[in-house]
Amino acid sequence: MATVTVDPNTSYQTFLGWEATSQNGWLEFPASYPNWASQVLDAAVEIGITSIRTEILSGLVENSVDYYQLFLNDGVDVVNNTTPTSWANVRANRRVPVNDNGDANSINAAGFQWSFLDRQINEVIAPMKTRLAANGESLFWSVCYVHFSTSDQLHVNTPAEYGELILAVWQHMNSTFGYVPPALEIYLEPENSSVQVTPAELAAMIAAARDRLVNAGFTKPYFIAPSATFGQDAEQYLDDIATANATAAGYIDEYSYHRYGTPPTTGEIASLRAKAVTDGKNTAMLEFIGADIDDLVDDLNHGRCSRWAQYTMGYPLASVGSDTGGQYFLIGDAPGYAVTMGERTKYLRHFTKYIRPGAV
């Protein structure tokens, strides 16, 4: 019989939360979404999700036209290969920000659009906050900047414009909802082949966001970076950020990575963890479509992650075609819209349900 001995004098990471992106069908299914909204939110809480990533797509937030609202006005779902013109316009413009004006220090309110962000808050963040509060828990919520294009890099090429965007987002949320997120994920997958943002550029964006928020009276958020697409890139990216701007590197609170491409080795994850321990930071694995129990154990034990995510909360099965491990829950077709647990989720749940935020 195996013997387990607990050493009370040794402790590792403090766990902060199990994450999912806010996507659960609200984005592309405005007509059908109310049929499963409560079910999928309840299911997420039941398995222990307490951390949500909301995304701001560059061209849907800083633009003179609210393309997502025009899609909502049509009130139709994107299904069965039927693409409304309004949805095609969302897709075409989501990576094409339009500068609000020529002065990064002066926000032109007409140059920012909020339907895309507000829908995430109204449909996911607010109800999750309520559900978790009923359990005596709080929501760890991050806003994540997304721009998957090497073109139209307004917020990369001019860091002051990135700082302005983040400040506009924080001011809008504060005035509209009365609260702001505790965390900012600086840039989703900056070394992705369709992005190619350098560590020096990322460092400048970090510094710009911090300075604009703090100078406007907001508390510096919990900064998450580099959110590297390939986990083995994260440590070098962080070293290069520090070389470019040591002050900006110091603003990062959580060293984040994903698991795409060739998976990071146990040694690479452990090396990132060692760097985090030396620097006094947390680590997190925040996205991998197909992540399974083996990945989770590796990230908890060797990476000592404080937060962990497979990918999205849930999605209609008819649209994804199969259980790819990118959704904690699958949503069935009408008329039942049954919300069912993904094949991998039933194993992940043994961890997500019972290891709670604050566990050491």
GROMACS .gro file of C-alpha atoms in nm:
model
  360
    1MET     CA    1   0.000   0.000   0.000
    2ALA     CA    2   0.131   0.344  -0.095
    3THR     CA    3   0.204   0.591   0.182
    4VAL     CA    4   0.153   0.967   0.141
    5THR     CA    5   0.346   1.190   0.375
    6VAL     CA    6   0.253   1.557   0.400
    7ASP     CA    7   0.539   1.796   0.474
    8PRO     CA    8   0.386   2.106   0.637
    9ASN     CA    9   0.713   2.295   0.604
   10THR     CA   10   0.712   2.289   0.223
   11SER     CA   11   0.458   2.471   0.008
   12TYR     CA   12   0.434   2.566  -0.357
   13GLN     CA   13   0.199   2.786  -0.557
   14THR     CA   14  -0.118   2.947  -0.428
   15PHE     CA   15  -0.392   2.859  -0.673
   16LEU     CA   16  -0.592   3.151  -0.817
   17GLY     CA   17  -0.850   2.994  -1.044
   18TRP     CA   18  -0.966   2.772  -1.329
   19GLU     CA   19  -1.019   2.979  -1.642
   20ALA     CA   20  -1.235   2.977  -1.953
   21THR     CA   21  -1.277   3.236  -2.223
   22SER     CA   22  -1.612   3.414  -2.214
   23GLN     CA   23  -1.722   3.250  -2.537
   24ASN     CA   24  -2.024   3.026  -2.485
   25GLY     CA   25  -2.223   3.105  -2.797
   26TRP     CA   26  -2.318   3.467  -2.723
   27LEU     CA   27  -2.090   3.592  -3.003
   28GLU     CA   28  -2.241   3.430  -3.311
   29PHE     CA   29  -2.581   3.313  -3.188
   30PRO     CA   30  -2.780   3.615  -3.063
   31ALA     CA   31  -3.113   3.454  -3.150
   32SER     CA   32  -3.052   3.112  -2.993
   33TYR     CA   33  -2.821   3.204  -2.706
   34PRO     CA   34  -3.096   3.271  -2.445
   35ASN     CA   35  -3.202   2.905  -2.476
   36TRP     CA   36  -2.881   2.776  -2.318
   37ALA     CA   37  -2.724   3.076  -2.146
   38SER     CA   38  -2.824   2.987  -1.791
   39GLN     CA   39  -2.748   2.618  -1.839
   40VAL     CA   40  -2.393   2.668  -1.957
   41LEU     CA   41  -2.315   2.930  -1.690
   42ASP     CA   42  -2.450   2.702  -1.418
   43ALA     CA   43  -2.247   2.413  -1.559
   44ALA     CA   44  -1.929   2.622  -1.560
   45VAL     CA   45  -1.977   2.715  -1.196
   46GLU     CA   46  -2.051   2.353  -1.106
   47ILE     CA   47  -1.716   2.228  -1.238
   48GLY     CA   48  -1.533   2.511  -1.063
   49ILE     CA   49  -1.464   2.782  -1.324
   50THR     CA   50  -1.383   3.105  -1.139
   51SER     CA   51  -1.171   3.291  -1.394
   52ILE     CA   52  -1.292   3.439  -1.724
   53ARG     CA   53  -1.098   3.591  -2.012
   54THR     CA   54  -1.286   3.856  -2.207
   55GLU     CA   55  -1.136   3.974  -2.531
   56ILE     CA   56  -1.116   4.312  -2.698
   57LEU     CA   57  -1.066   4.275  -3.071
   58SER     CA   58  -0.876   4.578  -3.197
   59GLY     CA   59  -1.108   4.670  -3.484
   60LEU     CA   60  -1.432   4.608  -3.296
   61VAL     CA   61  -1.341   4.849  -3.015
   62GLU     CA   62  -1.145   5.134  -3.170
   63ASN     CA   63  -1.347   5.217  -3.479
   64SER     CA   64  -1.587   5.480  -3.610
   65VAL     CA   65  -1.846   5.208  -3.686
   66ASP     CA   66  -1.994   4.958  -3.439
   67TYR     CA   67  -1.989   4.656  -3.668
   68TYR     CA   68  -2.088   4.410  -3.397
   69GLN     CA   69  -2.396   4.614  -3.304
   70LEU     CA   70  -2.504   4.609  -3.668
   71PHE     CA   71  -2.486   4.229  -3.655
   72LEU     CA   72  -2.687   4.223  -3.331
   73ASN     CA   73  -2.948   4.445  -3.493
   74ASP     CA   74  -3.009   4.173  -3.754
   75GLY     CA   75  -3.091   3.931  -3.471
   76VAL     CA   76  -2.987   3.619  -3.662
   77ASP     CA   77  -2.749   3.333  -3.585
   78VAL     CA   78  -2.448   3.239  -3.795
   79VAL     CA   79  -2.538   2.877  -3.872
   80ASN     CA   80  -2.551   2.630  -4.158
   81ASN     CA   81  -2.300   2.826  -4.360
   82THR     CA   82  -2.539   3.120  -4.370
   83THR     CA   83  -2.337   3.437  -4.332
   84PRO     CA   84  -2.534   3.760  -4.294
   85THR     CA   85  -2.369   4.061  -4.453
   86SER     CA   86  -2.345   4.221  -4.111
   87TRP     CA   87  -2.146   3.922  -3.981
   88ALA     CA   88  -1.918   3.931  -4.283
   89ASN     CA   89  -1.849   4.295  -4.195
   90VAL     CA   90  -1.763   4.197  -3.837
   91ARG     CA   91  -1.515   3.942  -3.967
   92ALA     CA   92  -1.365   4.182  -4.219
   93ASN     CA   93  -1.314   4.465  -3.970
   94ARG     CA   94  -1.228   4.290  -3.644
   95ARG     CA   95  -0.855   4.333  -3.714
   96VAL     CA   96  -0.873   4.680  -3.867
   97PRO     CA   97  -0.870   4.945  -3.593
   98VAL     CA   98  -0.953   5.300  -3.694
   99ASN     CA   99  -0.773   5.563  -3.488
  100ASP     CA  100  -1.012   5.780  -3.288
  101ASN     CA  101  -0.801   6.086  -3.370
  102GLY     CA  102  -0.441   6.191  -3.421
  103ASP     CA  103  -0.371   6.256  -3.053
  104ALA     CA  104  -0.305   5.957  -2.831
  105ASN     CA  105  -0.346   6.178  -2.525
  106SER     CA  106  -0.700   6.286  -2.612
  107ILE     CA  107  -0.980   6.028  -2.626
  108ASN     CA  108  -1.249   6.092  -2.885
  109ALA     CA  109  -1.548   5.901  -2.745
  110ALA     CA  110  -1.705   5.868  -3.090
  111GLY     CA  111  -1.403   5.667  -3.202
  112PHE     CA  112  -1.469   5.375  -2.965
  113GLN     CA  113  -1.748   5.117  -2.988
  114TRP     CA  114  -1.868   4.904  -2.699
  115SER     CA  115  -2.131   4.651  -2.807
  116PHE     CA  116  -1.877   4.368  -2.837
  117LEU     CA  117  -1.730   4.423  -2.491
  118ASP     CA  118  -2.060   4.508  -2.323
  119ARG     CA  119  -2.223   4.190  -2.450
  120GLN     CA  120  -1.950   3.981  -2.288
  121ILE     CA  121  -1.995   4.163  -1.959
  122ASN     CA  122  -2.376   4.147  -1.964
  123GLU     CA  123  -2.400   3.787  -2.080
  124VAL     CA  124  -2.106   3.628  -1.898
  125ILE     CA  125  -1.918   3.847  -1.649
  126ALA     CA  126  -2.212   3.990  -1.454
  127PRO     CA  127  -2.402   3.658  -1.421
  128MET     CA  128  -2.082   3.472  -1.331
  129LYS     CA  129  -2.004   3.729  -1.061
  130THR     CA  130  -2.355   3.675  -0.920
  131ARG     CA  131  -2.333   3.297  -0.928
  132LEU     CA  132  -1.990   3.284  -0.767
  133ALA     CA  133  -2.089   3.536  -0.499
  134ALA     CA  134  -2.374   3.302  -0.402
  135ASN     CA  135  -2.105   3.038  -0.338
  136GLY     CA  136  -1.893   3.278  -0.136
  137GLU     CA  137  -1.638   3.314  -0.417
  138SER     CA  138  -1.532   3.596  -0.644
  139LEU     CA  139  -1.460   3.611  -1.016
  140PHE     CA  140  -1.105   3.656  -1.142
  141TRP     CA  141  -1.165   3.846  -1.464
  142SER     CA  142  -0.913   3.956  -1.724
  143VAL     CA  143  -0.945   4.168  -2.035
  144CYS     CA  144  -0.722   4.046  -2.318
  145TYR     CA  145  -0.615   4.245  -2.623
  146VAL     CA  146  -0.639   4.055  -2.954
  147HIS     CA  147  -0.502   4.157  -3.293
  148PHE     CA  148  -0.418   3.861  -3.517
  149SER     CA  149  -0.268   4.049  -3.808
  150THR     CA  150   0.067   4.189  -3.913
  151SER     CA  151  -0.127   4.471  -4.081
  152ASP     CA  152  -0.305   4.768  -3.923
  153GLN     CA  153  -0.097   4.740  -3.607
  154LEU     CA  154  -0.200   5.079  -3.471
  155HIS     CA  155  -0.162   4.973  -3.108
  156VAL     CA  156   0.170   4.794  -3.166
  157ASN     CA  157   0.340   5.056  -3.379
  158THR     CA  158   0.233   5.339  -3.147
  159PRO     CA  159   0.236   5.219  -2.784
  160ALA     CA  160   0.074   5.543  -2.670
  161GLU     CA  161  -0.230   5.442  -2.877
  162TYR     CA  162  -0.239   5.107  -2.694
  163GLY     CA  163  -0.230   5.293  -2.363
  164GLU     CA  164  -0.513   5.517  -2.481
  165LEU     CA  165  -0.722   5.216  -2.587
  166ILE     CA  166  -0.678   5.042  -2.252
  167LEU     CA  167  -0.763   5.360  -2.064
  168ALA     CA  168  -1.075   5.410  -2.279
  169VAL     CA  169  -1.180   5.050  -2.199
  170TRP     CA  170  -1.127   5.097  -1.823
  171GLN     CA  171  -1.311   5.430  -1.819
  172HIS     CA  172  -1.603   5.284  -2.012
  173MET     CA  173  -1.638   4.984  -1.783
  174ASN     CA  174  -1.609   5.197  -1.473
  175SER     CA  175  -1.875   5.445  -1.586
  176THR     CA  176  -2.110   5.184  -1.738
  177PHE     CA  177  -2.087   4.896  -1.492
  178GLY     CA  178  -1.930   5.049  -1.184
  179TYR     CA  179  -1.636   4.811  -1.179
  180VAL     CA  180  -1.325   4.723  -1.377
  181PRO     CA  181  -1.146   4.389  -1.420
  182PRO     CA  182  -0.864   4.305  -1.183
  183ALA     CA  183  -0.640   4.183  -1.467
  184LEU     CA  184  -0.510   4.279  -1.811
  185GLU     CA  185  -0.368   4.019  -2.047
  186ILE     CA  186  -0.142   4.237  -2.259
  187TYR     CA  187  -0.152   4.064  -2.598
  188LEU     CA  188  -0.286   3.726  -2.705
  189GLU     CA  189  -0.012   3.512  -2.860
  190PRO     CA  190   0.228   3.787  -2.971
  191GLU     CA  191   0.464   3.549  -3.152
  192ASN     CA  192   0.183   3.381  -3.347
  193SER     CA  193   0.275   3.364  -3.717
  194SER     CA  194  -0.007   3.603  -3.804
  195VAL     CA  195   0.109   3.860  -3.547
  196GLN     CA  196   0.486   3.871  -3.484
  197VAL     CA  197   0.500   4.132  -3.208
  198THR     CA  198   0.853   4.166  -3.069
  199PRO     CA  199   0.938   4.159  -2.698
  200ALA     CA  200   1.047   4.524  -2.720
  201GLU     CA  201   0.710   4.621  -2.870
  202LEU     CA  202   0.530   4.424  -2.601
  203ALA     CA  203   0.738   4.595  -2.332
  204ALA     CA  204   0.641   4.936  -2.466
  205MET     CA  205   0.272   4.840  -2.462
  206ILE     CA  206   0.301   4.718  -2.102
  207ALA     CA  207   0.457   5.045  -1.990
  208ALA     CA  208   0.205   5.255  -2.182
  209ALA     CA  209  -0.095   5.073  -2.036
  210ARG     CA  210   0.036   5.090  -1.683
  211ASP     CA  211   0.119   5.459  -1.701
  212ARG     CA  212  -0.210   5.566  -1.859
  213LEU     CA  213  -0.420   5.371  -1.607
  214VAL     CA  214  -0.226   5.476  -1.299
  215ASN     CA  215  -0.203   5.839  -1.410
  216ALA     CA  216  -0.582   5.838  -1.455
  217GLY     CA  217  -0.634   5.718  -1.099
  218PHE     CA  218  -0.688   5.346  -1.158
  219THR     CA  219  -0.498   5.078  -0.967
  220LYS     CA  220  -0.247   4.897  -1.184
  221PRO     CA  221  -0.415   4.573  -1.293
  222TYR     CA  222  -0.264   4.230  -1.249
  223PHE     CA  223  -0.060   4.209  -1.570
  224ILE     CA  224  -0.046   3.881  -1.764
  225ALA     CA  225   0.220   3.818  -2.032
  226PRO     CA  226   0.353   3.703  -2.270
  227SER     CA  227   0.072   3.449  -2.341
  228ALA     CA  228   0.310   3.280  -2.582
  229THR     CA  229   0.150   3.057  -2.844
  230PHE     CA  230   0.425   2.801  -2.797
  231GLY     CA  231   0.504   2.737  -2.433
  232GLN     CA  232   0.876   2.700  -2.491
  233ASP     CA  233   0.888   3.062  -2.620
  234ALA     CA  234   0.767   3.219  -2.298
  235GLU     CA  235   1.089   3.232  -2.098
  236GLN     CA  236   1.301   3.386  -2.376
  237TYR     CA  237   1.023   3.635  -2.449
  238LEU     CA  238   1.022   3.745  -2.087
  239ASP     CA  239   1.403   3.775  -2.082
  240ASP     CA  240   1.390   3.992  -2.394
  241ILE     CA  241   1.114   4.210  -2.247
  242ALA     CA  242   1.337   4.271  -1.947
  243THR     CA  243   1.631   4.356  -2.173
  244ALA     CA  244   1.419   4.606  -2.363
  245ASN     CA  245   1.258   4.764  -2.056
  246ALA     CA  246   1.331   4.629  -1.708
  247THR     CA  247   1.065   4.851  -1.555
  248ALA     CA  248   0.796   4.713  -1.787
  249ALA     CA  249   0.910   4.358  -1.709
  250GLY     CA  250   0.862   4.432  -1.341
  251TYR     CA  251   0.498   4.523  -1.403
  252ILE     CA  252   0.416   4.168  -1.516
  253ASP     CA  253   0.252   3.966  -1.239
  254GLU     CA  254   0.188   3.638  -1.416
  255TYR     CA  255   0.404   3.454  -1.669
  256SER     CA  256   0.159   3.294  -1.910
  257TYR     CA  257   0.195   3.043  -2.190
  258HIS     CA  258  -0.008   2.822  -2.424
  259ARG     CA  259   0.068   2.470  -2.550
  260TYR     CA  260   0.033   2.487  -2.928
  261GLY     CA  261   0.277   2.346  -3.182
  262THR     CA  262   0.537   2.115  -3.033
  263PRO     CA  263   0.435   2.093  -2.666
  264PRO     CA  264   0.680   2.242  -2.416
  265THR     CA  265   0.883   1.979  -2.238
  266THR     CA  266   0.866   1.920  -1.866
  267GLY     CA  267   1.210   2.077  -1.840
  268GLU     CA  268   1.103   2.390  -2.028
  269ILE     CA  269   0.799   2.432  -1.806
  270ALA     CA  270   1.009   2.378  -1.495
  271SER     CA  271   1.261   2.636  -1.617
  272LEU     CA  272   0.986   2.895  -1.660
  273ARG     CA  273   0.862   2.809  -1.312
  274ALA     CA  274   1.212   2.859  -1.170
  275LYS     CA  275   1.232   3.200  -1.336
  276ALA     CA  276   0.893   3.292  -1.192
  277VAL     CA  277   1.000   3.187  -0.843
  278THR     CA  278   1.318   3.394  -0.871
  279ASP     CA  279   1.124   3.695  -0.999
  280GLY     CA  280   0.841   3.657  -0.746
  281LYS     CA  281   0.576   3.597  -1.015
  282ASN     CA  282   0.299   3.347  -1.079
  283THR     CA  283   0.273   3.114  -1.378
  284ALA     CA  284  -0.033   3.018  -1.582
  285MET     CA  285  -0.122   2.794  -1.877
  286LEU     CA  286  -0.414   2.977  -2.033
  287GLU     CA  287  -0.506   2.804  -2.358
  288PHE     CA  288  -0.475   2.474  -2.536
  289ILE     CA  289  -0.756   2.330  -2.746
  290GLY     CA  290  -0.740   1.962  -2.662
  291ALA     CA  291  -0.574   2.000  -2.323
  292ASP     CA  292  -0.622   1.685  -2.118
  293ILE     CA  293  -0.554   1.556  -1.771
  294ASP     CA  294  -0.189   1.481  -1.850
  295ASP     CA  295  -0.128   1.840  -1.960
  296LEU     CA  296  -0.301   1.965  -1.647
  297VAL     CA  297  -0.091   1.752  -1.413
  298ASP     CA  298   0.227   1.861  -1.591
  299ASP     CA  299   0.135   2.229  -1.565
  300LEU     CA  300   0.037   2.204  -1.198
  301ASN     CA  301   0.330   1.993  -1.085
  302HIS     CA  302   0.618   2.109  -1.302
  303GLY     CA  303   0.495   2.455  -1.402
  304ARG     CA  304   0.335   2.521  -1.062
  305CYS     CA  305   0.064   2.716  -1.241
  306SER     CA  306  -0.163   2.937  -1.034
  307ARG     CA  307  -0.424   2.950  -1.310
  308TRP     CA  308  -0.510   2.706  -1.588
  309ALA     CA  309  -0.744   2.692  -1.886
  310GLN     CA  310  -0.843   2.449  -2.154
  311TYR     CA  311  -1.016   2.708  -2.375
  312THR     CA  312  -1.375   2.821  -2.401
  313MET     CA  313  -1.665   2.771  -2.163
  314GLY     CA  314  -1.891   2.606  -2.420
  315TYR     CA  315  -2.000   2.609  -2.782
  316PRO     CA  316  -2.276   2.465  -3.003
  317LEU     CA  317  -2.176   2.119  -3.119
  318ALA     CA  318  -2.335   2.173  -3.462
  319SER     CA  319  -2.083   2.449  -3.527
  320VAL     CA  320  -1.764   2.283  -3.402
  321GLY     CA  321  -1.859   1.946  -3.552
  322SER     CA  322  -1.699   1.732  -3.282
  323ASP     CA  323  -1.564   1.735  -2.929
  324THR     CA  324  -1.219   1.881  -2.996
  325GLY     CA  325  -1.137   1.953  -2.634
  326GLY     CA  326  -1.173   2.323  -2.699
  327GLN     CA  327  -1.492   2.350  -2.495
  328TYR     CA  328  -1.558   2.247  -2.140
  329PHE     CA  329  -1.921   2.197  -2.246
  330LEU     CA  330  -2.098   2.114  -2.571
  331ILE     CA  331  -2.433   2.269  -2.653
  332GLY     CA  332  -2.686   2.057  -2.841
  333ASP     CA  333  -2.920   2.153  -3.123
  334ALA     CA  334  -3.275   2.281  -3.087
  335PRO     CA  335  -3.521   2.214  -2.940
  336GLY     CA  336  -3.344   2.083  -2.631
  337TYR     CA  337  -3.017   2.275  -2.641
  338ALA     CA  338  -2.879   2.022  -2.395
  339VAL     CA  339  -2.553   2.125  -2.230
  340THR     CA  340  -2.325   1.823  -2.191
  341MET     CA  341  -1.979   1.780  -2.045
  342GLY     CA  342  -1.692   1.734  -2.288
  343GLU     CA  343  -1.507   1.402  -2.288
  344ARG     CA  344  -1.194   1.558  -2.134
  345THR     CA  345  -1.392   1.775  -1.894
  346LYS     CA  346  -1.515   1.482  -1.686
  347TYR     CA  347  -1.153   1.409  -1.596
  348LEU     CA  348  -1.047   1.772  -1.554
  349ARG     CA  349  -1.342   1.819  -1.317
  350HIS     CA  350  -1.168   1.605  -1.052
  351PHE     CA  351  -0.925   1.897  -1.021
  352THR     CA  352  -1.136   2.200  -1.118
  353LYS     CA  353  -1.419   2.127  -0.876
  354TYR     CA  354  -1.211   2.050  -0.571
  355ILE     CA  355  -0.903   2.273  -0.590
  356ARG     CA  356  -1.044   2.613  -0.504
  357PRO     CA  357  -0.891   2.962  -0.530
  358GLY     CA  358  -0.662   3.018  -0.235
  359ALA     CA  359  -0.555   2.655  -0.212
  360VAL     CA  360  -0.179   2.612  -0.158
   0.00000   0.00000   0.00000
